[in-house]
Amino acid sequence: MTDEDYMREALYEAQASSARGEVPVGAVIVNGAGHIIARTGNAPISIVDPTAHAEILAIRDAAYGTDNYRLNGTTLYVTLEPCTMCAGAISNARIGRVVYGAADAKGGAVESGVKFFDQATCHHKPDVKGGVLAEESAALLKAFFKARRKK
């Protein structure tokens, strides 16, 4: 499968989050053999947990599933550029590669904002690729917030 194929899987998770009333961000983690080992979407409202971003939940699921808190050789696909909290978790989990959809000039921390992985205090820097299915990811977010404003 290609980066676009895996990002479509993350977009499916984002759509499911939106249907639950959560901000539509989805994530999947793929192991070195190309198998999806975790998939989830945002859930801070539904599970009453401010840390329940899609990336965090996917990292937890992948770690539990592999019985290892280090996720070396994995790739995280996420529909929105990770925030500082998620970038920290990505680094601590030693995820090898991050592929994201839409950039987040306001809250992103990978290629926007604090550029977490470029800091001297960052212990592990994954390879990063942004902009994969960015238009689809951004459109989902825009439609979600447009609908919320109408309520």
Tab-separated table of N, CA and C in Angstrom:
chain	number	residue	atom	x	y	z
A	1	MET	N	0.843	-1.191	0.000
A	1	MET	CA	0.000	0.000	0.000
A	1	MET	C	0.883	1.246	0.000
A	2	THR	N	0.322	2.338	-0.490
A	2	THR	CA	1.055	3.602	-0.576
A	2	THR	C	0.722	4.497	0.615
A	3	ASP	N	1.461	5.596	0.742
A	3	ASP	CA	1.143	6.577	1.778
A	3	ASP	C	-0.296	7.063	1.645
A	4	GLU	N	-0.746	7.254	0.418
A	4	GLU	CA	-2.116	7.721	0.190
A	4	GLU	C	-3.135	6.684	0.654
A	5	ASP	N	-2.855	5.408	0.429
A	5	ASP	CA	-3.761	4.346	0.877
A	5	ASP	C	-3.896	4.337	2.397
A	6	TYR	N	-2.768	4.422	3.083
A	6	TYR	CA	-2.818	4.436	4.550
A	6	TYR	C	-3.490	5.706	5.065
A	7	MET	N	-3.253	6.831	4.375
A	7	MET	CA	-3.896	8.075	4.803
A	7	MET	C	-5.413	7.978	4.615
A	8	ARG	N	-5.868	7.271	3.600
A	8	ARG	CA	-7.316	7.065	3.435
A	8	ARG	C	-7.890	6.303	4.624
A	9	GLU	N	-7.125	5.370	5.148
A	9	GLU	CA	-7.551	4.643	6.353
A	9	GLU	C	-7.644	5.604	7.540
A	10	ALA	N	-6.688	6.504	7.644
A	10	ALA	CA	-6.734	7.513	8.710
A	10	ALA	C	-7.919	8.452	8.508
A	11	LEU	N	-8.202	8.793	7.267
A	11	LEU	CA	-9.375	9.641	6.977
A	11	LEU	C	-10.671	8.947	7.362
A	12	TYR	N	-10.747	7.652	7.170
A	12	TYR	CA	-11.923	6.891	7.602
A	12	TYR	C	-12.102	7.032	9.116
A	13	GLU	N	-11.014	6.936	9.860
A	13	GLU	CA	-11.075	7.097	11.320
A	13	GLU	C	-11.477	8.521	11.695
A	14	ALA	N	-11.007	9.498	10.938
A	14	ALA	CA	-11.393	10.893	11.189
A	14	ALA	C	-12.888	11.082	10.964
A	15	GLN	N	-13.423	10.485	9.911
A	15	GLN	CA	-14.861	10.583	9.650
A	15	GLN	C	-15.667	9.937	10.771
A	16	ALA	N	-15.186	8.818	11.299
A	16	ALA	CA	-15.858	8.163	12.417
A	16	ALA	C	-15.828	9.060	13.653
A	17	SER	N	-14.726	9.763	13.871
A	17	SER	CA	-14.634	10.704	14.997
A	17	SER	C	-15.651	11.818	14.834
A	18	SER	N	-15.755	12.340	13.633
A	18	SER	CA	-16.712	13.399	13.353
A	18	SER	C	-18.134	12.939	13.645
A	19	ALA	N	-18.458	11.717	13.260
A	19	ALA	CA	-19.795	11.174	13.503
A	19	ALA	C	-20.096	11.057	14.995
A	20	ARG	N	-19.066	10.948	15.820
A	20	ARG	CA	-19.234	10.897	17.275
A	20	ARG	C	-19.224	12.289	17.907
A	21	GLY	N	-19.091	13.324	17.077
A	21	GLY	CA	-19.050	14.689	17.590
A	21	GLY	C	-17.670	15.161	18.001
A	22	GLU	N	-16.670	14.402	17.637
A	22	GLU	CA	-15.283	14.765	17.948
A	22	GLU	C	-14.670	15.500	16.757
A	23	VAL	N	-13.654	16.305	17.011
A	23	VAL	CA	-12.914	16.949	15.925
A	23	VAL	C	-12.358	15.831	15.032
A	24	PRO	N	-12.603	15.903	13.726
A	24	PRO	CA	-12.250	14.794	12.839
A	24	PRO	C	-10.765	14.674	12.515
A	25	VAL	N	-10.074	14.001	13.409
A	25	VAL	CA	-8.669	13.656	13.192
A	25	VAL	C	-8.563	12.155	13.388
A	26	GLY	N	-7.927	11.495	12.430
A	26	GLY	CA	-7.751	10.052	12.512
A	26	GLY	C	-6.300	9.680	12.367
A	27	ALA	N	-5.958	8.502	12.899
A	27	ALA	CA	-4.574	8.037	12.844
A	27	ALA	C	-4.530	6.526	12.696
A	28	VAL	N	-3.534	6.061	11.966
A	28	VAL	CA	-3.216	4.639	11.909
A	28	VAL	C	-1.710	4.484	12.069
A	29	ILE	N	-1.311	3.370	12.655
A	29	ILE	CA	0.113	3.044	12.778
A	29	ILE	C	0.344	1.751	12.025
A	30	VAL	N	1.392	1.770	11.215
A	30	VAL	CA	1.729	0.652	10.342
A	30	VAL	C	3.103	0.116	10.751
A	31	ASN	N	3.217	-1.204	10.872
A	31	ASN	CA	4.512	-1.788	11.214
A	31	ASN	C	5.398	-1.916	9.980
A	32	GLY	N	6.601	-2.395	10.180
A	32	GLY	CA	7.560	-2.495	9.086
A	32	GLY	C	7.133	-3.425	7.963
A	33	ALA	N	6.231	-4.366	8.268
A	33	ALA	CA	5.732	-5.293	7.252
A	33	ALA	C	4.542	-4.723	6.484
A	34	GLY	N	4.122	-3.503	6.851
A	34	GLY	CA	3.019	-2.864	6.148
A	34	GLY	C	1.641	-3.179	6.703
A	35	HIS	N	1.581	-3.795	7.886
A	35	HIS	CA	0.303	-4.116	8.512
A	35	HIS	C	-0.129	-3.002	9.457
A	36	ILE	N	-1.396	-2.648	9.395
A	36	ILE	CA	-1.930	-1.656	10.335
A	36	ILE	C	-2.039	-2.332	11.697
A	37	ILE	N	-1.352	-1.770	12.689
A	37	ILE	CA	-1.358	-2.341	14.041
A	37	ILE	C	-2.175	-1.509	15.016
A	38	ALA	N	-2.596	-0.319	14.586
A	38	ALA	CA	-3.475	0.508	15.420
A	38	ALA	C	-4.212	1.480	14.515
A	39	ARG	N	-5.448	1.760	14.889
A	39	ARG	CA	-6.254	2.718	14.132
A	39	ARG	C	-7.274	3.320	15.091
A	40	THR	N	-7.396	4.636	15.027
A	40	THR	CA	-8.329	5.308	15.922
A	40	THR	C	-8.524	6.750	15.492
A	41	GLY	N	-9.432	7.425	16.158
A	41	GLY	CA	-9.685	8.839	15.918
A	41	GLY	C	-9.745	9.595	17.224
A	42	ASN	N	-9.840	10.891	17.129
A	42	ASN	CA	-9.933	11.736	18.313
A	42	ASN	C	-11.074	11.277	19.214
A	43	ALA	N	-10.862	11.398	20.530
A	43	ALA	CA	-11.904	11.006	21.477
A	43	ALA	C	-11.861	11.755	22.807
A	44	PRO	N	-11.332	12.982	22.887
A	44	PRO	CA	-11.270	13.641	24.201
A	44	PRO	C	-12.638	13.903	24.822
A	45	ILE	N	-13.644	14.182	24.001
A	45	ILE	CA	-14.973	14.454	24.543
A	45	ILE	C	-15.616	13.159	25.024
A	46	SER	N	-15.609	12.149	24.173
A	46	SER	CA	-16.336	10.916	24.495
A	46	SER	C	-15.725	10.129	25.640
A	47	ILE	N	-14.406	10.179	25.819
A	47	ILE	CA	-13.834	9.457	26.956
A	47	ILE	C	-13.358	10.398	28.066
A	48	VAL	N	-13.705	11.664	27.936
A	48	VAL	CA	-13.418	12.692	28.947
A	48	VAL	C	-11.934	12.675	29.321
A	49	ASP	N	-11.099	12.876	28.299
A	49	ASP	CA	-9.659	12.822	28.481
A	49	ASP	C	-9.010	13.809	27.514
A	50	PRO	N	-8.462	14.900	28.019
A	50	PRO	CA	-7.857	15.895	27.131
A	50	PRO	C	-6.651	15.385	26.358
A	51	THR	N	-6.083	14.258	26.751
A	51	THR	CA	-4.945	13.696	26.016
A	51	THR	C	-5.380	12.701	24.949
A	52	ALA	N	-6.658	12.508	24.748
A	52	ALA	CA	-7.158	11.468	23.840
A	52	ALA	C	-7.165	11.925	22.385
A	53	HIS	N	-6.057	12.477	21.944
A	53	HIS	CA	-5.886	12.804	20.530
A	53	HIS	C	-5.690	11.497	19.774
A	54	ALA	N	-5.992	11.503	18.495
A	54	ALA	CA	-5.894	10.294	17.679
A	54	ALA	C	-4.494	9.673	17.762
A	55	GLU	N	-3.471	10.506	17.709
A	55	GLU	CA	-2.101	9.989	17.738
A	55	GLU	C	-1.806	9.265	19.048
A	56	ILE	N	-2.195	9.869	20.158
A	56	ILE	CA	-1.934	9.285	21.482
A	56	ILE	C	-2.642	7.947	21.609
A	57	LEU	N	-3.915	7.909	21.219
A	57	LEU	CA	-4.674	6.664	21.320
A	57	LEU	C	-4.091	5.579	20.421
A	58	ALA	N	-3.655	5.955	19.227
A	58	ALA	CA	-3.050	4.975	18.321
A	58	ALA	C	-1.728	4.460	18.895
A	59	ILE	N	-0.921	5.342	19.451
A	59	ILE	CA	0.350	4.922	20.062
A	59	ILE	C	0.080	3.957	21.209
A	60	ARG	N	-0.907	4.274	22.052
A	60	ARG	CA	-1.241	3.371	23.165
A	60	ARG	C	-1.668	2.006	22.642
A	61	ASP	N	-2.547	1.998	21.648
A	61	ASP	CA	-3.030	0.728	21.100
A	61	ASP	C	-1.891	-0.078	20.476
A	62	ALA	N	-1.021	0.584	19.746
A	62	ALA	CA	0.105	-0.117	19.113
A	62	ALA	C	1.058	-0.672	20.166
A	63	ALA	N	1.321	0.096	21.197
A	63	ALA	CA	2.215	-0.369	22.264
A	63	ALA	C	1.613	-1.573	22.986
A	64	TYR	N	0.327	-1.487	23.327
A	64	TYR	CA	-0.336	-2.630	23.974
A	64	TYR	C	-0.311	-3.846	23.057
A	65	GLY	N	-0.620	-3.631	21.791
A	65	GLY	CA	-0.707	-4.735	20.840
A	65	GLY	C	0.613	-5.420	20.563
A	66	THR	N	1.704	-4.670	20.631
A	66	THR	CA	3.029	-5.245	20.384
A	66	THR	C	3.741	-5.596	21.684
A	67	ASP	N	3.134	-5.228	22.802
A	67	ASP	CA	3.723	-5.434	24.127
A	67	ASP	C	5.097	-4.771	24.218
A	68	ASN	N	5.170	-3.560	23.637
A	68	ASN	CA	6.430	-2.827	23.644
A	68	ASN	C	6.133	-1.336	23.559
A	69	TYR	N	6.701	-0.566	24.468
A	69	TYR	CA	6.477	0.877	24.436
A	69	TYR	C	7.334	1.578	23.384
A	70	ARG	N	8.242	0.863	22.795
A	70	ARG	CA	9.043	1.391	21.694
A	70	ARG	C	8.450	0.878	20.381
A	71	LEU	N	8.140	1.778	19.500
A	71	LEU	CA	7.510	1.422	18.230
A	71	LEU	C	8.468	1.646	17.065
A	72	ASN	N	9.708	1.225	17.268
A	72	ASN	CA	10.738	1.354	16.223
A	72	ASN	C	10.260	0.732	14.916
A	73	GLY	N	10.574	1.380	13.815
A	73	GLY	CA	10.255	0.839	12.503
A	73	GLY	C	8.809	1.008	12.075
A	74	THR	N	8.032	1.743	12.853
A	74	THR	CA	6.627	1.961	12.489
A	74	THR	C	6.458	3.313	11.808
A	75	THR	N	5.315	3.454	11.143
A	75	THR	CA	4.938	4.732	10.538
A	75	THR	C	3.573	5.129	11.086
A	76	LEU	N	3.466	6.372	11.522
A	76	LEU	CA	2.207	6.953	11.973
A	76	LEU	C	1.644	7.799	10.856
A	77	TYR	N	0.416	7.501	10.463
A	77	TYR	CA	-0.325	8.319	9.496
A	77	TYR	C	-1.400	9.050	10.268
A	78	VAL	N	-1.437	10.369	10.143
A	78	VAL	CA	-2.427	11.167	10.859
A	78	VAL	C	-2.916	12.276	9.941
A	79	THR	N	-4.193	12.575	10.024
A	79	THR	CA	-4.811	13.493	9.072
A	79	THR	C	-4.476	14.955	9.317
A	80	LEU	N	-3.977	15.290	10.502
A	80	LEU	CA	-3.632	16.671	10.848
A	80	LEU	C	-2.249	16.697	11.475
A	81	GLU	N	-1.486	17.700	11.162
A	81	GLU	CA	-0.150	17.856	11.744
A	81	GLU	C	-0.221	17.732	13.268
A	82	PRO	N	0.607	16.871	13.868
A	82	PRO	CA	0.563	16.681	15.318
A	82	PRO	C	0.902	17.937	16.119
A	83	CYS	N	0.253	18.032	17.286
A	83	CYS	CA	0.516	19.114	18.228
A	83	CYS	C	1.769	18.782	19.055
A	84	THR	N	2.132	19.671	19.954
A	84	THR	CA	3.326	19.474	20.781
A	84	THR	C	3.208	18.223	21.643
A	85	MET	N	2.052	18.013	22.267
A	85	MET	CA	1.857	16.829	23.113
A	85	MET	C	2.072	15.555	22.299
A	86	CYS	N	1.459	15.503	21.130
A	86	CYS	CA	1.560	14.309	20.299
A	86	CYS	C	2.971	14.132	19.752
A	87	ALA	N	3.637	15.218	19.397
A	87	ALA	CA	5.023	15.128	18.924
A	87	ALA	C	5.913	14.544	20.013
A	88	GLY	N	5.685	14.950	21.250
A	88	GLY	CA	6.451	14.389	22.367
A	88	GLY	C	6.229	12.896	22.506
A	89	ALA	N	4.984	12.462	22.381
A	89	ALA	CA	4.670	11.032	22.476
A	89	ALA	C	5.290	10.261	21.312
A	90	ILE	N	5.249	10.838	20.126
A	90	ILE	CA	5.846	10.212	18.943
A	90	ILE	C	7.343	10.004	19.168
A	91	SER	N	8.002	11.016	19.681
A	91	SER	CA	9.430	10.932	19.954
A	91	SER	C	9.724	9.881	21.018
A	92	ASN	N	8.973	9.900	22.104
A	92	ASN	CA	9.188	8.933	23.183
A	92	ASN	C	8.924	7.501	22.738
A	93	ALA	N	7.980	7.310	21.830
A	93	ALA	CA	7.671	5.967	21.323
A	93	ALA	C	8.677	5.510	20.269
A	94	ARG	N	9.525	6.405	19.812
A	94	ARG	CA	10.544	6.105	18.801
A	94	ARG	C	9.936	5.679	17.461
A	95	ILE	N	8.804	6.296	17.127
A	95	ILE	CA	8.183	6.031	15.833
A	95	ILE	C	9.153	6.487	14.744
A	96	GLY	N	9.338	5.667	13.738
A	96	GLY	CA	10.350	5.943	12.722
A	96	GLY	C	9.957	6.980	11.696
A	97	ARG	N	8.651	7.063	11.428
A	97	ARG	CA	8.202	7.946	10.343
A	97	ARG	C	6.824	8.484	10.683
A	98	VAL	N	6.602	9.757	10.364
A	98	VAL	CA	5.295	10.393	10.539
A	98	VAL	C	4.868	10.966	9.201
A	99	VAL	N	3.656	10.605	8.792
A	99	VAL	CA	3.072	11.127	7.562
A	99	VAL	C	1.765	11.795	7.974
A	100	TYR	N	1.633	13.082	7.646
A	100	TYR	CA	0.393	13.765	8.018
A	100	TYR	C	-0.254	14.414	6.805
A	101	GLY	N	-1.538	14.702	6.978
A	101	GLY	CA	-2.316	15.307	5.903
A	101	GLY	C	-2.224	16.822	5.926
A	102	ALA	N	-3.167	17.449	6.587
A	102	ALA	CA	-3.254	18.908	6.605
A	102	ALA	C	-2.266	19.518	7.595
A	103	ALA	N	-1.635	20.608	7.179
A	103	ALA	CA	-0.789	21.385	8.089
A	103	ALA	C	-1.694	22.108	9.078
A	104	ASP	N	-1.138	22.430	10.251
A	104	ASP	CA	-1.894	23.142	11.282
A	104	ASP	C	-1.053	24.315	11.767
A	105	ALA	N	-1.203	25.445	11.093
A	105	ALA	CA	-0.396	26.628	11.407
A	105	ALA	C	-0.593	27.093	12.846
A	106	LYS	N	-1.765	26.883	13.403
A	106	LYS	CA	-2.063	27.357	14.759
A	106	LYS	C	-1.624	26.368	15.842
A	107	GLY	N	-1.899	25.090	15.661
A	107	GLY	CA	-1.629	24.115	16.722
A	107	GLY	C	-0.590	23.070	16.391
A	108	GLY	N	-0.136	23.033	15.160
A	108	GLY	CA	0.849	22.034	14.766
A	108	GLY	C	2.209	22.308	15.372
A	109	ALA	N	2.987	21.254	15.560
A	109	ALA	CA	4.295	21.414	16.197
A	109	ALA	C	5.390	20.630	15.493
A	110	VAL	N	5.113	20.177	14.269
A	110	VAL	CA	6.098	19.387	13.545
A	110	VAL	C	6.829	20.271	12.536
A	111	GLU	N	6.093	20.834	11.607
A	111	GLU	CA	6.686	21.759	10.639
A	111	GLU	C	6.152	23.175	10.839
A	112	SER	N	5.227	23.321	11.775
A	112	SER	CA	4.685	24.627	12.170
A	112	SER	C	5.065	24.857	13.632
A	113	GLY	N	4.727	26.010	14.146
A	113	GLY	CA	4.892	26.277	15.574
A	113	GLY	C	6.286	26.018	16.100
A	114	VAL	N	6.354	25.236	17.167
A	114	VAL	CA	7.623	25.017	17.874
A	114	VAL	C	8.595	24.085	17.144
A	115	LYS	N	8.130	23.421	16.100
A	115	LYS	CA	8.979	22.478	15.346
A	115	LYS	C	9.703	21.537	16.319
A	116	PHE	N	8.909	20.803	17.053
A	116	PHE	CA	9.372	19.961	18.155
A	116	PHE	C	10.575	19.090	17.803
A	117	PHE	N	10.530	18.428	16.676
A	117	PHE	CA	11.595	17.484	16.327
A	117	PHE	C	12.922	18.163	15.997
A	118	ASP	N	12.904	19.478	15.772
A	118	ASP	CA	14.122	20.216	15.481
A	118	ASP	C	14.797	20.760	16.736
A	119	GLN	N	14.174	20.552	17.900
A	119	GLN	CA	14.736	21.077	19.148
A	119	GLN	C	15.892	20.200	19.636
A	120	ALA	N	16.896	20.826	20.215
A	120	ALA	CA	18.065	20.092	20.719
A	120	ALA	C	17.686	19.104	21.811
A	121	THR	N	16.605	19.378	22.530
A	121	THR	CA	16.183	18.502	23.617
A	121	THR	C	15.348	17.313	23.157
A	122	CYS	N	15.058	17.233	21.876
A	122	CYS	CA	14.280	16.115	21.334
A	122	CYS	C	15.203	14.904	21.197
A	123	HIS	N	14.835	13.808	21.832
A	123	HIS	CA	15.689	12.620	21.862
A	123	HIS	C	15.599	11.754	20.609
A	124	HIS	N	14.493	11.831	19.898
A	124	HIS	CA	14.315	11.018	18.695
A	124	HIS	C	13.535	11.819	17.665
A	125	LYS	N	14.074	11.897	16.462
A	125	LYS	CA	13.415	12.626	15.384
A	125	LYS	C	13.016	11.652	14.283
A	126	PRO	N	11.715	11.486	14.057
A	126	PRO	CA	11.295	10.614	12.958
A	126	PRO	C	11.450	11.320	11.617
A	127	ASP	N	11.423	10.548	10.554
A	127	ASP	CA	11.302	11.132	9.222
A	127	ASP	C	9.881	11.665	9.119
A	128	VAL	N	9.706	12.812	8.495
A	128	VAL	CA	8.388	13.447	8.414
A	128	VAL	C	8.051	13.758	6.963
A	129	LYS	N	6.811	13.464	6.608
A	129	LYS	CA	6.283	13.814	5.292
A	129	LYS	C	4.909	14.426	5.508
A	130	GLY	N	4.748	15.667	5.121
A	130	GLY	CA	3.463	16.339	5.270
A	130	GLY	C	2.765	16.514	3.947
A	131	GLY	N	1.484	16.816	4.014
A	131	GLY	CA	0.716	17.154	2.826
A	131	GLY	C	0.094	15.993	2.075
A	132	VAL	N	0.116	14.792	2.641
A	132	VAL	CA	-0.483	13.637	1.963
A	132	VAL	C	-2.002	13.688	2.140
A	133	LEU	N	-2.717	13.798	1.041
A	133	LEU	CA	-4.178	13.980	1.031
A	133	LEU	C	-4.581	15.173	1.910
A	134	ALA	N	-3.768	16.216	1.837
A	134	ALA	CA	-4.002	17.409	2.653
A	134	ALA	C	-5.346	18.063	2.355
A	135	GLU	N	-5.719	18.127	1.102
A	135	GLU	CA	-6.987	18.780	0.751
A	135	GLU	C	-8.172	18.038	1.346
A	136	GLU	N	-8.162	16.712	1.275
A	136	GLU	CA	-9.244	15.916	1.845
A	136	GLU	C	-9.294	16.075	3.366
A	137	SER	N	-8.138	16.060	3.997
A	137	SER	CA	-8.059	16.212	5.448
A	137	SER	C	-8.576	17.579	5.884
A	138	ALA	N	-8.130	18.619	5.190
A	138	ALA	CA	-8.560	19.982	5.520
A	138	ALA	C	-10.053	20.166	5.266
A	139	ALA	N	-10.554	19.595	4.180
A	139	ALA	CA	-11.983	19.730	3.857
A	139	ALA	C	-12.851	19.098	4.941
A	140	LEU	N	-12.425	17.973	5.464
A	140	LEU	CA	-13.179	17.312	6.535
A	140	LEU	C	-13.238	18.188	7.778
A	141	LEU	N	-12.117	18.784	8.125
A	141	LEU	CA	-12.073	19.682	9.286
A	141	LEU	C	-12.928	20.929	9.058
A	142	LYS	N	-12.804	21.532	7.881
A	142	LYS	CA	-13.582	22.743	7.582
A	142	LYS	C	-15.078	22.461	7.629
A	143	ALA	N	-15.509	21.353	7.061
A	143	ALA	CA	-16.931	21.003	7.066
A	143	ALA	C	-17.429	20.770	8.487
A	144	PHE	N	-16.613	20.136	9.308
A	144	PHE	CA	-16.990	19.874	10.702
A	144	PHE	C	-17.215	21.177	11.459
A	145	PHE	N	-16.249	22.097	11.362
A	145	PHE	CA	-16.366	23.354	12.108
A	145	PHE	C	-17.439	24.269	11.522
A	146	LYS	N	-17.652	24.210	10.229
A	146	LYS	CA	-18.725	24.989	9.604
A	146	LYS	C	-20.084	24.523	10.140
A	147	ALA	N	-20.264	23.223	10.237
A	147	ALA	CA	-21.513	22.666	10.774
A	147	ALA	C	-21.694	23.034	12.237
A	148	ARG	N	-20.638	23.054	13.004
A	148	ARG	CA	-20.721	23.428	14.429
A	148	ARG	C	-21.103	24.888	14.604
A	149	ARG	N	-20.598	25.736	13.733
A	149	ARG	CA	-20.930	27.160	13.834
A	149	ARG	C	-22.396	27.424	13.544
A	150	LYS	N	-23.011	26.564	12.730
A	150	LYS	CA	-24.419	26.731	12.377
A	150	LYS	C	-25.351	26.358	13.530
A	151	LYS	N	-24.851	25.555	14.451
A	151	LYS	CA	-25.695	25.106	15.576
A	151	LYS	C	-25.916	26.178	16.589
